Short mmCIF file of C-alpha atoms (C1' of nucleotides) in Angstrom, two decimals:
data_model
loop_
_atom_site.label_atom_id
_atom_site.label_comp_id
_atom_site.label_asym_id
_atom_site.label_seq_id
_atom_site.Cartn_x
_atom_site.Cartn_y
_atom_site.Cartn_z
CA MET A 1 -0.01 0.01 0.01
CA PRO A 2 1.57 3.29 -1.08
CA PRO A 3 1.80 6.17 1.42
CA ASP A 4 -1.43 8.05 0.97
CA THR A 5 -0.88 10.26 -2.06
CA GLN A 6 -3.32 13.06 -1.36
CA ALA A 7 -6.87 12.75 -0.20
CA LYS A 8 -9.00 15.14 -2.14
CA LYS A 9 -12.29 15.92 -0.55
CA ILE A 10 -15.74 15.05 -1.72
CA ASN A 11 -17.57 18.08 -3.10
CA ARG A 12 -21.00 17.93 -1.56
CA ALA A 13 -22.28 20.80 -3.66
CA SER A 14 -21.39 19.07 -6.93
CA PHE A 15 -24.01 17.71 -9.23
CA GLU A 16 -21.89 14.54 -9.28
CA PRO A 17 -22.89 12.07 -6.59
CA ALA A 18 -20.38 11.25 -3.86
CA TYR A 19 -19.97 7.64 -4.97
CA MET A 20 -19.14 8.81 -8.49
CA GLN A 21 -16.59 11.26 -7.27
CA LEU A 22 -14.98 8.43 -5.37
CA VAL A 23 -14.96 6.24 -8.47
CA ARG A 24 -13.41 8.99 -10.48
CA MET A 25 -10.74 9.81 -7.93
CA VAL A 26 -9.63 6.22 -7.61
CA SER A 27 -9.78 5.72 -11.38
CA GLU A 28 -7.47 8.68 -11.84
CA GLN A 29 -5.02 7.34 -9.30
CA ILE A 30 -4.94 4.09 -11.24
CA ALA A 31 -4.62 5.89 -14.57
CA THR A 32 -1.72 8.03 -13.43
CA GLY A 33 0.03 5.06 -11.86
CA ALA A 34 -0.27 6.39 -8.33
CA LEU A 35 -1.95 3.05 -7.74
CA ARG A 36 -0.30 0.21 -9.61
CA PRO A 37 -1.55 -3.25 -10.43
CA GLY A 38 -1.34 -5.37 -7.32
CA ASP A 39 -1.51 -2.45 -4.93
CA GLN A 40 -4.08 -2.68 -2.16
CA LEU A 41 -6.70 0.04 -1.98
CA PRO A 42 -7.57 1.63 1.34
CA THR A 43 -10.05 -0.50 3.24
CA GLU A 44 -13.67 0.33 3.42
CA GLY A 45 -13.18 1.85 6.85
CA GLN A 46 -10.27 3.98 5.74
CA PHE A 47 -12.25 5.36 2.84
CA CYS A 48 -15.09 6.19 5.21
CA THR A 49 -12.90 8.25 7.49
CA GLN A 50 -10.77 9.78 4.74
CA TYR A 51 -13.68 11.05 2.72
CA ALA A 52 -16.24 11.29 5.47
CA VAL A 53 -18.84 9.14 3.76
CA SER A 54 -20.85 6.17 4.95
CA PRO A 55 -19.84 2.57 4.27
CA MET A 56 -22.63 2.04 1.78
CA THR A 57 -21.37 4.91 -0.33
CA VAL A 58 -17.86 3.47 -0.33
CA ARG A 59 -19.13 0.04 -1.17
CA ARG A 60 -21.13 1.34 -4.10
CA ALA A 61 -18.07 3.07 -5.51
CA ILE A 62 -15.93 -0.02 -5.10
CA ASN A 63 -18.58 -2.18 -6.75
CA ILE A 64 -18.46 0.10 -9.76
CA LEU A 65 -14.70 -0.13 -9.92
CA VAL A 66 -15.02 -3.91 -9.83
CA GLU A 67 -17.52 -3.88 -12.70
CA LYS A 68 -15.23 -1.65 -14.67
CA GLY A 69 -12.54 -4.27 -14.21
CA LEU A 70 -10.13 -1.87 -12.53
CA VAL A 71 -9.98 -3.57 -9.17
CA SER A 72 -10.85 -6.93 -7.67
CA THR A 73 -11.97 -7.76 -4.18
CA THR A 74 -11.27 -10.88 -2.13
CA HIS A 75 -13.45 -11.48 0.82
CA GLY A 76 -11.30 -11.47 3.86
CA ARG A 77 -8.25 -9.91 2.20
CA GLY A 78 -8.91 -6.59 0.67
CA THR A 79 -9.35 -4.70 -2.58
CA PHE A 80 -6.54 -4.69 -5.14
CA VAL A 81 -5.75 -2.98 -8.41
CA LYS A 82 -6.03 -5.36 -11.34
CA PRO A 83 -3.55 -5.51 -14.21
CA LEU A 84 -4.80 -4.97 -17.76
CA ASP A 85 -6.73 -7.98 -18.94
CA ILE A 86 -7.25 -8.16 -22.66
CA GLY A 87 -9.94 -10.75 -22.11
CA ARG A 88 -12.13 -8.08 -20.51
CA ALA A 89 -12.48 -6.26 -23.80
CA THR A 90 -16.08 -6.12 -24.99
CA PHE A 91 -17.28 -4.93 -28.33
CA ARG A 92 -20.66 -3.22 -28.43
CA LEU A 93 -23.01 -3.45 -31.36
CA GLN A 94 -24.33 -0.09 -30.25
CA GLU A 95 -21.30 1.42 -31.90
CA LEU A 96 -22.69 0.62 -35.32
CA LYS A 97 -25.86 2.44 -34.63
CA ASN A 98 -23.87 5.46 -33.67
CA GLN A 99 -21.70 5.22 -36.77
CA TRP A 100 -24.70 4.98 -38.97
CA THR A 101 -27.33 7.14 -37.47
CA SER A 102 -25.08 10.08 -38.26
CA GLY A 103 -25.80 9.77 -41.99
CA GLU A 104 -28.85 9.02 -44.09
CA ILE A 105 -30.03 5.48 -43.98
CA ASP A 106 -32.41 3.83 -46.39
CA VAL A 107 -33.72 0.30 -46.26
CA ALA A 108 -34.70 -1.29 -49.54
CA LEU A 109 -36.95 -4.32 -49.42
CA LEU A 110 -35.64 -6.66 -52.08
CA GLU A 111 -38.00 -9.56 -51.50
CA ALA A 112 -40.70 -10.77 -49.13
CA SER A 113 -42.15 -14.12 -49.91
CA ILE A 114 -43.45 -17.37 -48.48
CA GLN A 115 -41.08 -20.31 -48.90
CA SER A 116 -41.19 -23.87 -47.77
CA ALA A 117 -38.51 -24.56 -45.20
CA ASP A 118 -35.53 -26.60 -46.24
CA GLU A 119 -33.66 -28.70 -43.72
CA ARG A 120 -31.53 -25.83 -42.49
CA VAL A 121 -34.33 -23.34 -42.06
CA ALA A 122 -36.51 -25.96 -40.42
CA ARG A 123 -33.86 -26.78 -37.90
CA LYS A 124 -33.17 -23.16 -37.00
CA LEU A 125 -36.80 -22.25 -36.62
CA ALA A 126 -37.72 -25.58 -35.02
CA ILE A 127 -40.47 -26.38 -37.52
CA PRO A 128 -41.07 -29.38 -39.77
CA ILE A 129 -39.31 -29.50 -43.08
CA GLY A 130 -41.59 -28.19 -45.82
CA GLU A 131 -43.49 -25.91 -43.47
CA ARG A 132 -44.08 -22.45 -44.83
CA ALA A 133 -41.86 -19.63 -43.65
CA ILE A 134 -41.60 -15.97 -44.52
CA PHE A 135 -38.46 -15.00 -46.33
CA ILE A 136 -37.17 -11.46 -46.50
CA ARG A 137 -34.24 -9.84 -48.18
CA ARG A 138 -33.32 -6.27 -47.49
CA LEU A 139 -30.53 -3.91 -48.43
CA VAL A 140 -29.34 -1.15 -46.15
CA LEU A 141 -28.07 1.89 -47.94
CA GLN A 142 -25.95 4.59 -46.47
CA GLY A 143 -26.57 7.45 -48.79
CA GLU A 144 -25.90 5.95 -52.19
CA THR A 145 -23.64 3.19 -50.95
CA PRO A 146 -24.96 -0.23 -49.91
CA ALA A 147 -23.67 -1.10 -46.44
CA MET A 148 -25.47 -4.27 -45.36
CA TYR A 149 -27.41 -7.07 -46.91
CA HIS A 150 -29.96 -8.80 -44.70
CA ARG A 151 -31.57 -12.21 -45.20
CA GLU A 152 -34.14 -13.41 -42.69
CA TYR A 153 -36.56 -16.31 -42.23
CA LEU A 154 -39.61 -15.77 -40.07
CA ILE A 155 -42.12 -18.15 -38.57
CA TYR A 156 -45.35 -18.02 -40.62
CA ASP A 157 -48.26 -18.17 -38.27
CA PRO A 158 -51.65 -17.31 -39.84
CA ARG A 159 -53.12 -16.74 -36.38
CA ARG A 160 -50.85 -13.81 -35.73
CA PRO A 161 -51.08 -10.38 -37.26
CA VAL A 162 -48.19 -11.53 -39.31
CA VAL A 163 -46.50 -9.84 -42.12
CA GLU A 164 -46.82 -6.23 -41.30
CA ASP A 165 -45.71 -6.74 -37.77
CA GLN A 166 -43.07 -9.24 -38.69
CA LEU A 167 -41.60 -6.89 -41.18
CA GLN A 168 -40.95 -4.58 -38.24
CA ILE A 169 -39.39 -7.31 -36.13
CA THR A 170 -35.63 -7.04 -36.19
CA SER A 171 -36.13 -4.45 -38.85
CA LEU A 172 -33.20 -2.30 -39.60
CA GLU A 173 -35.18 0.62 -38.46
CA GLY A 174 -35.32 -1.13 -35.14
CA LEU A 175 -31.67 -1.96 -35.33
CA LEU A 176 -30.67 1.56 -36.16
CA GLN A 177 -33.21 3.65 -34.32
CA GLY A 178 -33.46 1.96 -31.05
CA GLN A 179 -35.89 -0.79 -30.26
CA SER A 180 -37.02 -3.82 -32.05
CA GLY A 181 -39.58 -6.54 -31.44
CA GLU A 182 -42.07 -6.10 -28.66
CA GLY A 183 -43.01 -9.77 -28.77
CA LEU A 184 -39.48 -11.04 -28.39
CA ARG A 185 -37.96 -12.44 -25.27
CA ARG A 186 -34.36 -13.10 -26.11
CA GLY A 187 -31.90 -13.31 -28.98
CA GLU A 188 -28.63 -14.97 -29.77
CA LEU A 189 -26.12 -13.18 -31.94
CA SER A 190 -22.81 -14.20 -33.46
CA ILE A 191 -20.22 -12.59 -35.66
CA GLU A 192 -17.87 -14.26 -38.13
CA ALA A 193 -15.66 -13.22 -40.99
CA VAL A 194 -16.67 -14.43 -44.47
CA THR A 195 -15.84 -13.78 -48.08
CA LEU A 196 -18.62 -12.47 -50.24
CA LYS A 197 -20.45 -14.72 -52.61
CA GLU A 198 -21.34 -13.44 -56.00
CA GLU A 199 -24.88 -12.35 -55.19
CA GLU A 200 -23.80 -10.61 -51.99
CA ALA A 201 -20.89 -8.86 -53.64
CA GLU A 202 -23.04 -7.56 -56.47
CA LEU A 203 -25.58 -6.14 -54.11
CA LEU A 204 -22.95 -4.50 -51.97
CA LYS A 205 -21.11 -3.28 -55.04
CA VAL A 206 -17.75 -4.76 -54.15
CA PRO A 207 -15.71 -7.50 -55.85
CA THR A 208 -16.64 -11.13 -55.18
CA GLY A 209 -14.33 -12.60 -52.60
CA THR A 210 -14.05 -9.42 -50.57
CA ALA A 211 -14.03 -9.90 -46.80
CA ALA A 212 -17.12 -9.04 -44.82
CA PHE A 213 -18.71 -9.51 -41.45
CA ARG A 214 -21.61 -11.91 -41.05
CA LEU A 215 -23.81 -10.99 -38.09
CA GLU A 216 -26.20 -13.88 -37.49
CA HIS A 217 -29.24 -13.59 -35.28
CA ILE A 218 -31.97 -15.76 -33.93
CA PHE A 219 -34.83 -14.43 -31.84
CA HIS A 220 -37.21 -16.29 -29.55
CA ASP A 221 -40.67 -15.44 -28.30
CA PHE A 222 -41.95 -15.73 -24.74
CA GLU A 223 -42.69 -19.39 -25.24
CA ASN A 224 -39.04 -19.69 -26.13
CA HIS A 225 -39.83 -20.73 -29.69
CA PRO A 226 -37.67 -19.39 -32.50
CA VAL A 227 -39.38 -16.56 -34.36
CA SER A 228 -36.74 -15.37 -36.70
CA TRP A 229 -33.42 -16.47 -38.03
CA GLY A 230 -31.23 -14.52 -40.36
CA TRP A 231 -27.99 -12.66 -40.88
CA PHE A 232 -26.57 -9.33 -41.92
CA ILE A 233 -23.71 -9.29 -44.36
CA CYS A 234 -21.79 -6.11 -43.61
CA ARG A 235 -19.23 -4.49 -45.84
CA ALA A 236 -15.97 -4.63 -44.00
CA ASP A 237 -15.13 -1.08 -44.86
CA ARG A 238 -18.31 0.11 -43.12
CA PHE A 239 -18.13 -2.18 -40.14
CA LYS A 240 -15.48 -1.95 -37.50
CA LEU A 241 -15.79 -2.71 -33.82
CA THR A 242 -13.58 -0.84 -31.41
CA THR A 243 -13.23 -0.72 -27.68
CA CYS A 244 -10.95 0.35 -24.86
CA ILE A 245 -9.71 -1.44 -21.76
CA GLY A 246 -8.10 -0.14 -18.61
CA ALA A 247 -8.32 3.13 -16.79
CA ASP A 248 -9.62 6.17 -18.63
CA ALA A 249 -11.83 3.96 -20.76
CA ASP A 250 -14.55 6.56 -20.33
CA ALA A 251 -13.89 9.37 -17.86
CA MET B 1 -49.18 -2.73 -14.29
CA PRO B 2 -50.43 -6.33 -14.29
CA PRO B 3 -52.39 -7.61 -11.25
CA ASP B 4 -49.74 -8.98 -9.01
CA THR B 5 -48.97 -12.39 -10.38
CA GLN B 6 -47.65 -14.13 -7.28
CA ALA B 7 -45.27 -12.78 -4.75
CA LYS B 8 -42.82 -15.49 -3.88
CA LYS B 9 -41.02 -14.89 -0.64
CA ILE B 10 -37.36 -14.20 -0.13
CA ASN B 11 -35.57 -17.21 1.32
CA ARG B 12 -33.45 -15.85 4.12
CA ALA B 13 -31.68 -19.17 4.66
CA SER B 14 -30.47 -19.37 1.08
CA PHE B 15 -26.87 -18.90 0.16
CA GLU B 16 -28.22 -16.53 -2.50
CA PRO B 17 -28.40 -12.92 -1.28
CA ALA B 18 -31.78 -11.29 -1.02
CA TYR B 19 -31.05 -8.75 -3.76
CA MET B 20 -30.06 -11.56 -6.12
CA GLN B 21 -33.21 -13.50 -5.40
CA LEU B 22 -35.12 -10.32 -6.26
CA VAL B 23 -33.22 -9.94 -9.50
CA ARG B 24 -33.88 -13.53 -10.39
CA MET B 25 -37.56 -13.41 -9.63
CA VAL B 26 -38.12 -10.30 -11.67
CA SER B 27 -35.99 -11.63 -14.51
CA GLU B 28 -38.10 -14.76 -14.61
CA GLN B 29 -41.29 -12.74 -14.76
CA ILE B 30 -39.88 -10.90 -17.75
CA ALA B 31 -38.65 -14.07 -19.38
CA THR B 32 -42.01 -15.79 -19.06
CA GLY B 33 -43.87 -12.76 -20.33
CA ALA B 34 -45.65 -12.15 -17.03
CA LEU B 35 -44.08 -8.76 -17.32
CA ARG B 36 -44.07 -7.41 -20.86
CA PRO B 37 -42.07 -4.62 -22.45
CA GLY B 38 -43.57 -1.31 -21.36
CA ASP B 39 -45.10 -2.69 -18.19
CA GLN B 40 -44.36 -0.84 -15.03
CA LEU B 41 -42.64 -2.69 -12.21
CA PRO B 42 -43.85 -2.35 -8.62
CA THR B 43 -42.46 0.76 -7.05
CA GLU B 44 -39.64 0.62 -4.61
CA GLY B 45 -42.04 0.92 -1.71
CA GLN B 46 -44.21 -1.89 -3.00
CA PHE B 47 -41.25 -4.16 -3.38
CA CYS B 48 -40.23 -3.37 0.19
CA THR B 49 -43.52 -4.36 1.68
CA GLN B 50 -44.13 -7.28 -0.67
CA TYR B 51 -40.83 -8.92 0.02
CA ALA B 52 -40.12 -7.48 3.44
CA VAL B 53 -36.76 -6.04 2.56
CA SER B 54 -35.24 -2.63 2.98
CA PRO B 55 -35.21 0.03 0.28
CA MET B 56 -31.49 -0.31 -0.25
CA THR B 57 -31.87 -3.96 -1.05
CA VAL B 58 -34.63 -3.24 -3.56
CA ARG B 59 -32.61 -0.50 -5.17
CA ARG B 60 -29.59 -2.72 -5.51
CA ALA B 61 -31.69 -5.34 -7.28
CA ILE B 62 -33.22 -2.78 -9.61
CA ASN B 63 -29.85 -1.31 -10.44
CA ILE B 64 -28.68 -4.74 -11.52
CA LEU B 65 -31.74 -5.16 -13.73
CA VAL B 66 -30.97 -1.81 -15.30
CA GLU B 67 -27.39 -2.83 -15.98
CA LYS B 68 -28.61 -6.02 -17.53
CA GLY B 69 -30.71 -3.96 -19.86
CA LEU B 70 -33.95 -5.57 -18.81
CA VAL B 71 -35.61 -2.49 -17.28
CA SER B 72 -35.16 1.25 -17.41
CA THR B 73 -35.92 3.81 -14.73
CA THR B 74 -37.15 7.37 -15.13
CA HIS B 75 -36.73 9.61 -12.19
CA GLY B 76 -40.17 10.74 -11.16
CA ARG B 77 -42.07 8.17 -13.19
CA GLY B 78 -41.20 4.64 -12.32
CA THR B 79 -39.41 1.55 -13.53
CA PHE B 80 -40.43 -0.13 -16.77
CA VAL B 81 -39.61 -3.29 -18.70
CA LYS B 82 -37.50 -2.57 -21.77
CA PRO B 83 -38.04 -4.14 -25.16
CA LEU B 84 -35.27 -6.18 -26.74
CA ASP B 85 -32.59 -3.85 -28.03
CA ILE B 86 -30.14 -5.44 -30.43
CA GLY B 87 -27.81 -2.51 -29.85
CA ARG B 88 -27.17 -3.75 -26.33
CA ALA B 89 -25.44 -6.84 -27.58
CA THR B 90 -21.82 -7.00 -26.47
CA PHE B 91 -19.21 -9.46 -27.66
CA ARG B 92 -16.60 -10.49 -25.16
CA LEU B 93 -13.05 -11.36 -26.09
CA GLN B 94 -13.01 -13.55 -23.00
CA GLU B 95 -14.91 -16.07 -25.04
CA LEU B 96 -11.86 -16.83 -27.11
CA LYS B 97 -9.80 -17.56 -24.10
CA ASN B 98 -12.39 -20.05 -23.00
CA GLN B 99 -12.58 -21.63 -26.42
CA TRP B 100 -8.87 -22.03 -26.56
CA THR B 101 -7.75 -22.78 -23.05
CA SER B 102 -9.64 -26.01 -23.39
CA GLY B 103 -7.07 -27.47 -25.78
CA GLU B 104 -3.32 -27.38 -26.05
CA ILE B 105 -1.84 -24.03 -27.10
CA ASP B 106 1.64 -23.49 -28.36
CA VAL B 107 3.17 -20.16 -29.28
CA ALA B 108 5.93 -20.19 -31.87
CA LEU B 109 8.21 -17.20 -32.07
CA LEU B 110 8.85 -16.63 -35.75
CA GLU B 111 10.92 -13.50 -35.47
CA ALA B 112 12.15 -10.96 -32.95
CA SER B 113 14.27 -8.21 -34.37
CA ILE B 114 15.09 -4.52 -34.20
CA GLN B 115 13.79 -2.52 -37.12
CA SER B 116 13.81 1.13 -37.95
CA ALA B 117 10.32 2.55 -37.86
CA ASP B 118 8.66 3.41 -41.13
CA GLU B 119 6.08 6.18 -41.35
CA ARG B 120 3.21 3.97 -40.24
CA VAL B 121 4.96 2.43 -37.24
CA ALA B 122 6.38 5.78 -36.20
CA ARG B 123 2.92 7.29 -36.24
CA LYS B 124 1.35 4.50 -34.22
CA LEU B 125 4.09 4.43 -31.60
CA ALA B 126 4.49 8.19 -31.61
CA ILE B 127 8.22 8.08 -32.29
CA PRO B 128 10.35 9.71 -35.00
CA ILE B 129 10.62 7.97 -38.33
CA GLY B 130 13.74 5.85 -38.44
CA GLU B 131 13.79 5.27 -34.69
CA ARG B 132 14.48 1.71 -33.69
CA ALA B 133 11.56 -0.47 -32.69
CA ILE B 134 11.23 -4.12 -31.70
CA PHE B 135 9.41 -6.27 -34.18
CA ILE B 136 7.89 -9.59 -33.24
CA ARG B 137 6.06 -12.22 -35.20
CA ARG B 138 4.42 -15.12 -33.50
CA LEU B 139 2.24 -18.01 -34.51
CA VAL B 140 -0.33 -19.50 -32.17
CA LEU B 141 -0.92 -23.16 -32.65
CA GLN B 142 -3.90 -25.08 -31.41
CA GLY B 143 -2.56 -28.64 -31.36
CA GLU B 144 -1.15 -28.99 -34.85
CA THR B 145 -3.29 -26.37 -36.47
CA PRO B 146 -2.23 -22.73 -36.68
CA ALA B 147 -4.97 -20.49 -35.31
CA MET B 148 -3.59 -16.98 -35.10
CA TYR B 149 -0.72 -14.99 -36.55
CA HIS B 150 0.53 -12.09 -34.50
CA ARG B 151 2.65 -9.12 -35.61
CA GLU B 152 3.67 -6.52 -33.09
CA TYR B 153 5.88 -3.45 -32.87
CA LEU B 154 7.23 -2.43 -29.47
CA ILE B 155 8.97 0.70 -28.26
CA TYR B 156 12.67 0.07 -27.97
CA ASP B 157 13.90 1.79 -24.87
CA PRO B 158 17.42 0.81 -23.79
CA ARG B 159 16.81 2.16 -20.30
CA ARG B 160 14.15 -0.41 -19.62
CA PRO B 161 14.66 -4.09 -18.97
CA VAL B 162 13.43 -4.50 -22.42
CA VAL B 163 13.21 -7.51 -24.49
CA GLU B 164 12.57 -10.23 -22.02
CA ASP B 165 9.83 -8.26 -20.32
CA GLN B 166 8.44 -6.91 -23.56
CA LEU B 167 8.14 -10.35 -24.97
CA GLN B 168 5.71 -11.05 -22.16
CA ILE B 169 3.72 -7.90 -22.73
CA THR B 170 0.58 -8.72 -24.65
CA SER B 171 2.04 -12.15 -25.05
CA LEU B 172 -0.37 -14.78 -26.08
CA GLU B 173 0.29 -16.53 -22.87
CA GLY B 174 -1.05 -13.40 -21.28
CA LEU B 175 -3.91 -13.27 -23.72
CA LEU B 176 -4.87 -16.85 -23.19
CA GLN B 177 -3.99 -17.52 -19.59
CA GLY B 178 -5.16 -14.46 -17.83
CA GLN B 179 -3.22 -11.26 -17.37
CA SER B 180 -0.90 -9.27 -19.49
CA GLY B 181 1.35 -6.30 -18.96
CA GLU B 182 1.91 -4.96 -15.49
CA GLY B 183 3.29 -1.72 -16.86
CA LEU B 184 0.32 -0.95 -19.05
CA ARG B 185 -2.37 1.52 -18.28
CA ARG B 186 -4.85 1.16 -21.07
CA GLY B 187 -5.36 -0.31 -24.49
CA GLU B 188 -7.46 0.19 -27.59
CA LEU B 189 -8.70 -2.73 -29.57
CA SER B 190 -10.55 -3.08 -32.82
CA ILE B 191 -11.82 -5.88 -35.00
CA GLU B 192 -12.26 -5.98 -38.73
CA ALA B 193 -12.80 -8.58 -41.42
CA VAL B 194 -9.97 -9.04 -43.91
CA THR B 195 -8.87 -11.44 -46.58
CA LEU B 196 -5.58 -13.19 -46.02
CA LYS B 197 -2.50 -12.10 -47.83
CA GLU B 198 -0.15 -14.72 -49.17
CA GLU B 199 2.23 -14.73 -46.23
CA GLU B 200 -0.59 -14.91 -43.71
CA ALA B 201 -2.41 -17.60 -45.55
CA GLU B 202 0.65 -19.79 -45.80
CA LEU B 203 1.35 -19.53 -42.10
CA LEU B 204 -2.20 -20.28 -41.21
CA LYS B 205 -2.35 -23.09 -43.75
CA VAL B 206 -5.41 -21.89 -45.57
CA PRO B 207 -5.84 -20.62 -49.14
CA THR B 208 -4.87 -17.03 -49.94
CA GLY B 209 -7.95 -14.85 -50.01
CA THR B 210 -9.72 -16.67 -47.21
CA ALA B 211 -11.64 -14.49 -44.78
CA ALA B 212 -10.18 -13.80 -41.34
CA PHE B 213 -10.51 -11.53 -38.37
CA ARG B 214 -7.98 -8.86 -37.73
CA LEU B 215 -7.78 -7.90 -34.06
CA GLU B 216 -5.67 -4.79 -33.78
CA HIS B 217 -4.32 -3.55 -30.49
CA ILE B 218 -2.38 -0.62 -29.14
CA PHE B 219 -1.28 -0.35 -25.53
CA HIS B 220 -0.19 2.71 -23.57
CA ASP B 221 1.91 3.03 -20.43
CA PHE B 222 1.19 5.20 -17.40
CA GLU B 223 2.64 8.24 -19.11
CA ASN B 224 0.05 7.55 -21.83
CA HIS B 225 2.75 6.85 -24.41
CA PRO B 226 2.20 4.01 -26.88
CA VAL B 227 4.19 0.95 -25.93
CA SER B 228 3.02 -1.61 -28.42
CA TRP B 229 1.09 -1.76 -31.62
CA GLY B 230 0.17 -4.86 -33.48
CA TRP B 231 -2.55 -7.19 -34.61
CA PHE B 232 -3.67 -10.75 -34.53
CA ILE B 233 -4.83 -12.42 -37.73
CA CYS B 234 -7.29 -15.08 -36.67
CA ARG B 235 -8.52 -17.94 -38.81
CA ALA B 236 -12.22 -17.37 -39.27
CA ASP B 237 -12.99 -21.02 -38.59
CA ARG B 238 -11.41 -20.75 -35.15
CA PHE B 239 -12.76 -17.38 -34.25
CA LYS B 240 -16.41 -16.68 -33.65
CA LEU B 241 -17.92 -14.24 -31.24
CA THR B 242 -21.36 -15.02 -29.81
CA THR B 243 -23.60 -13.34 -27.29
CA CYS B 244 -27.16 -13.28 -25.97
CA ILE B 245 -29.55 -10.45 -25.28
CA GLY B 246 -32.76 -10.27 -23.31
CA ALA B 247 -34.03 -12.22 -20.34
CA ASP B 248 -32.37 -15.51 -19.51
CA ALA B 249 -29.08 -14.29 -20.85
CA ASP B 250 -27.48 -16.06 -17.91
CA ALA B 251 -29.75 -17.25 -15.14
"C1'" DT C 1 -49.50 18.02 -4.49
"C1'" DA C 2 -48.69 13.22 -4.50
"C1'" DG C 3 -45.87 9.70 -6.03
"C1'" DT C 4 -41.65 8.22 -7.88
"C1'" DG C 5 -36.76 7.09 -8.16
"C1'" DG C 6 -31.70 8.81 -6.61
"C1'" DT C 7 -28.72 9.42 -2.97
"C1'" DC C 8 -26.99 8.78 1.53
"C1'" DT C 9 -26.54 7.74 6.56
"C1'" DA C 10 -24.70 5.17 10.65
"C1'" DG C 11 -24.60 1.64 11.96
"C1'" DA C 12 -25.39 -3.99 12.40
"C1'" DC C 13 -24.16 -8.88 11.64
"C1'" DC C 14 -21.80 -12.44 9.12
"C1'" DA C 15 -18.16 -14.98 6.47
"C1'" DC C 16 -13.79 -15.18 5.09
"C1'" DT C 17 -8.57 -14.72 5.32
"C1'" DT C 18 -4.38 -14.28 7.70
"C1'" DA C 19 -1.49 -14.87 11.28
"C1'" DA D 1 -8.17 -13.02 17.20
"C1'" DA D 2 -7.95 -9.22 14.28
"C1'" DG D 3 -8.99 -7.36 10.01
"C1'" DT D 4 -11.35 -7.52 5.76
"C1'" DG D 5 -15.20 -7.37 2.46
"C1'" DG D 6 -20.48 -8.87 1.76
"C1'" DT D 7 -25.02 -8.07 3.10
"C1'" DC D 8 -28.71 -5.65 5.07
"C1'" DT D 9 -31.53 -2.39 7.89
"C1'" DA D 10 -34.82 1.54 8.58
"C1'" DG D 11 -35.08 5.19 7.78
"C1'" DA D 12 -33.79 10.36 5.81
"C1'" DC D 13 -33.74 14.09 2.27
"C1'" DC D 14 -33.85 15.56 -2.41
"C1'" DA D 15 -35.23 16.02 -7.44
"C1'" DC D 16 -38.09 14.85 -10.83
"C1'" DT D 17 -42.76 13.74 -13.12
"C1'" DA D 18 -47.41 13.83 -13.28
"C1'" DG D 19 -52.16 15.31 -12.75
#
DNA sequence: TAGTGGTCTAGACCACTTA
DNA sequence: AAGTGGTCTAGACCACTAG
């Protein structure tokens, strides 16, 4: 434990809550190297007296530091600064929305039809082979340039207010604006790298064989049945995920 | 607000903390559709009386639900169930470690040399063009199969205990086992899709032009100077990021 | 004005680690 | 046995939203 560097006070008049000020102050000490990986933080009690706050406030601040991955706590031992861990990096899909909502986005519906499910579609949607399913192809345009190509298979259920609603489900409007499907409970997503097939390349106006991201999705309803399965093919030059780890990741 | 479905009690004898039991019970109600997107949750006070817990415990549970993206709170209005938001999806690099630490991993050092920095390297490492930099090439093998190719440029500083330590920094051992660089403060990471160049393809034993992930990284020390810049080229068939959104993402 | 969430207090008790 | 974090209480006061 380093000799106490300098204990700034909590500003009670600030709009910033006390626990956040604590988080920020400790984060800065870690960022500047005043606290190094492995160092022990002051104990809960020490924080309380140093900053004249209650234990709950200290604990809240420490919990946030733990979630940020900056420190780790061990029950009877103490709280310690963690070294950089590359495994903690997380890439947020939200980033794409931000990248894209800055410009003009158009969604072109290329196809919307009823198809009979082949083996693959049947398996993904958990329906019998040959059952009818809705098939949709869309193209997302950023200005004049195509950015993503979307293929999606949807459960066809004549009892539901189908197509119109379903066209909204996982719609790119939803993806880009904010919220999708009201009737959906959970989704699974995955990302891989692929090379573009001829059809995809033509639509995206890049050479066949170009690299691209494939963002696959499958959504389930409240009965936990699959509702939709599909994937976005994203031009690599329009799709990049970035993130930061360590101190100063945000503040 | 739906007519109270059924208020299970908190089990005080359980190893599971009260706030977690609350989180789980509400999560389940959302997962089953007992609580639908847009529905208002009981207020803090109602939770307190229903489950006989203190306000702080309720607030802690609700905060967790907010972080999980299942509900949102508005100051003077209440707490409401959120619809699925695809933008909340986050992909964790940790996943790769898990995928890989299951098998045998070898790291082959292909090259470690001193080079004079060209314009690109100089810019990334914030050093003058022509300055010496350490250059490292490694190959990560999963059993017999090559999985990743790593190129990295490191600051050459004769005052530091350089090479041996630097070889550990952002080493794949670090990447795969747990913790990397003790002298690092923060890092920036990004992922793109690329097609393999001839050299890369040969090393990874796949055809030239195959799709792959490129995971670029740059790390900074406590003075916020770049220390290392490089990238992993990952075989697409060994590298897939997956995630879940919505209720039941974990519990 | 009534109801809501947001913050915070000043402790308590327990479980765990270390010596 | 001493010190640590983990949980929890039973309130308080404030700021915001709504009718």
